[in-house]
Amino acid sequence: MLLKELTEAFGVSGNEKEVRDLILNEIKDFVTDIKVDKIGNIIAYKKGKIDSPKLMITAHMDEVGLMITGIDNSGLLKFTTVGGIDKRILVSKTVRIGKNKINGVIGSKPIHLQDKDEWSKALDIKNLYIDIGVNTKEEAEKLVSIGDYVMFNSEYIEFGNNLIKAKALDNRVGCSVLIDLLKEETDLSFYGVFTVMEEVGLVGAGPAAYSVEPDISIILEGTLCADTPGTEDHMIPTKLGHGPAISLMDRTTLFDVNLRQKIVSIAKENNIPYQFRKTTFGGNDSGKIHLAKKGSVTSTISVPCRYIHSPVSVMSKKDYYNTHKLLLAIINKIEEGDFNEF
């Protein structure tokens, strides 16, 4: 599955080249035009027989990670986070650093040596370090540099009832769905856009939308899922295996009601399971896309992922395939002229 290559690639925000190169290689024979803009967004155009309304489908390439900020005399590395990471998940994780993917382990003072008040709270990042197995600053400097990006080291694994464990499912799952869509034969012309630096402020989306000027934008995401013990049902944003999640609102966007209703009716008509993303936490590229130039009506369709923004996110292959089916059904409806009001 292409998703394995995408999730195991190095693509922390601002350092998406490895992911971008993978995507370019996958789509180059299936689109009419490709350009990479000055900040690294991929803007691909797939020409069909029908050009209106102008549709843009997007997915961000970047993942959360770390960056090296210091090297101490013993060769241990200090770091900061890139994107939103719960510091409680950091201790003991394995990582890869820089272009040479140097192996490292995130360490801390052993619990045996911690004060009692430290046992009950997450250690601050200033008390953590990355151990790359050297003894001096000079040895470390031969392998890594301040400013090097750091990604979690996590293998793609399929397990259980059609589930996948991997890092960076937010949002390589969206990238993978969009790649699959660009490979389909459709009569509708549309733009497939892969954006940079979403995790650090929706950086790439604004310039991409400004360039394309879409009428309709669909943002593909891997979104939070919390269908776990102890969570009240009304607090569960999405559930694994219940189909693609259609967003109502988030911190950056009140999604277009008419477009959402259209998408829901298409899902029902085609017997595609769906759910609503019930939480308003977080935001995505829609926050910048719907504001660019004259604006664009937007909707976000997401694949639910447990343990998001960690090295071990989990998703359902069933949700993946139903997301793809829903997007194809939407394109078919647009081809039939059912979206002309947009």
XYZ file of C-alpha atoms in Angstrom, residues 99-236:
138
model
C 19.147 14.057 6.223
C 21.201 11.000 7.217
C 18.428 9.777 9.544
C 20.708 9.260 12.538
C 19.055 6.986 15.098
C 18.328 8.358 18.537
C 16.304 7.738 21.703
C 14.471 10.382 23.708
C 15.624 10.007 27.315
C 15.183 11.581 30.732
C 16.285 11.181 34.319
C 15.271 7.645 35.485
C 12.149 7.417 37.621
C 14.308 6.059 40.472
C 16.077 9.419 40.651
C 13.044 11.650 40.229
C 11.446 13.552 43.082
C 7.998 12.319 44.093
C 6.295 15.378 42.637
C 7.837 14.515 39.255
C 6.137 11.108 39.176
C 2.642 12.543 38.760
C 3.274 14.961 35.919
C 4.755 14.922 32.451
C 8.393 15.894 32.310
C 8.972 19.232 30.664
C 10.830 19.217 27.337
C 13.712 21.094 28.986
C 14.293 17.933 31.069
C 14.412 15.626 28.044
C 17.204 14.938 25.578
C 18.003 12.762 22.573
C 20.715 10.160 22.996
C 22.492 9.219 19.735
C 25.045 6.932 21.380
C 28.096 9.189 21.491
C 30.107 10.518 24.433
C 31.208 14.000 23.425
C 29.921 17.132 21.756
C 32.557 16.764 19.052
C 31.352 13.266 18.155
C 27.743 14.443 18.023
C 28.583 17.415 15.803
C 29.996 15.046 13.189
C 26.552 13.434 12.894
C 23.970 16.150 13.572
C 23.646 19.927 13.556
C 21.559 22.484 15.382
C 18.439 23.043 13.269
C 18.219 19.446 12.067
C 14.687 18.087 11.849
C 13.726 15.002 13.861
C 10.988 12.514 12.983
C 9.541 9.692 15.039
C 10.821 6.252 14.034
C 7.683 4.161 13.553
C 7.037 1.272 11.200
C 3.811 0.960 9.201
C 1.991 -2.149 10.458
C -1.366 -3.656 9.483
C -3.029 -5.448 12.383
C -6.312 -6.544 13.926
C -9.552 -5.970 12.050
C -8.228 -4.107 8.979
C -6.423 -1.511 11.079
C -3.169 0.329 10.336
C -0.607 1.656 12.814
C 1.822 4.313 11.600
C 3.229 7.739 12.277
C 2.062 10.767 10.276
C -1.401 9.447 9.419
C -2.211 13.122 9.905
C -2.039 13.712 7.047
C -0.378 11.143 4.816
C -3.730 9.370 4.763
C -5.213 12.455 3.061
C -2.281 12.546 0.639
C -2.785 8.892 -0.221
C -6.521 9.316 -0.843
C -5.829 12.323 -3.091
C -3.164 10.427 -5.050
C -5.646 7.590 -5.622
C -8.228 10.113 -6.786
C -5.844 11.747 -9.267
C -5.240 8.322 -10.798
C -8.966 7.826 -11.502
C -10.499 8.541 -14.907
C -12.934 11.438 -14.501
C -14.670 13.876 -16.836
C -14.349 16.697 -14.304
C -11.303 18.930 -14.355
C -9.960 19.506 -10.863
C -6.901 20.600 -8.938
C -5.111 18.257 -6.548
C -3.060 20.340 -4.122
C -0.580 19.018 -1.560
C 0.307 21.733 0.938
C 3.239 22.406 3.251
C 3.482 23.472 6.905
C -0.151 22.978 7.921
C 0.894 21.840 11.392
C 2.626 25.136 12.189
C -0.084 27.576 11.138
C -1.701 26.528 7.828
C 1.204 28.152 6.021
C 0.974 26.619 2.546
C -2.792 26.668 2.042
C -3.254 30.415 1.575
C -0.756 30.848 -1.277
C -2.054 27.677 -2.983
C -5.681 28.831 -2.875
C -4.653 32.318 -4.010
C -3.039 30.722 -7.065
C -5.888 28.331 -7.947
C -8.905 30.536 -7.017
C -11.279 27.577 -6.473
C -15.076 27.798 -6.332
C -15.295 24.655 -4.180
C -12.560 23.249 -1.946
C -12.521 19.870 -0.231
C -9.859 19.378 2.413
C -8.775 15.801 3.118
C -7.483 15.062 6.599
C -6.609 12.457 9.161
C -8.593 13.637 12.168
C -8.767 12.897 15.857
C -10.682 9.857 17.049
C -11.351 9.124 20.719
C -13.682 6.116 20.770
C -11.911 4.705 23.803
C -13.033 3.613 27.313
C -13.930 6.414 29.706
C -14.957 8.926 27.052
C -18.605 9.985 27.112
C -20.343 9.493 23.771
C -21.044 13.174 23.198
C -17.321 13.888 23.700
C -16.203 11.406 21.022
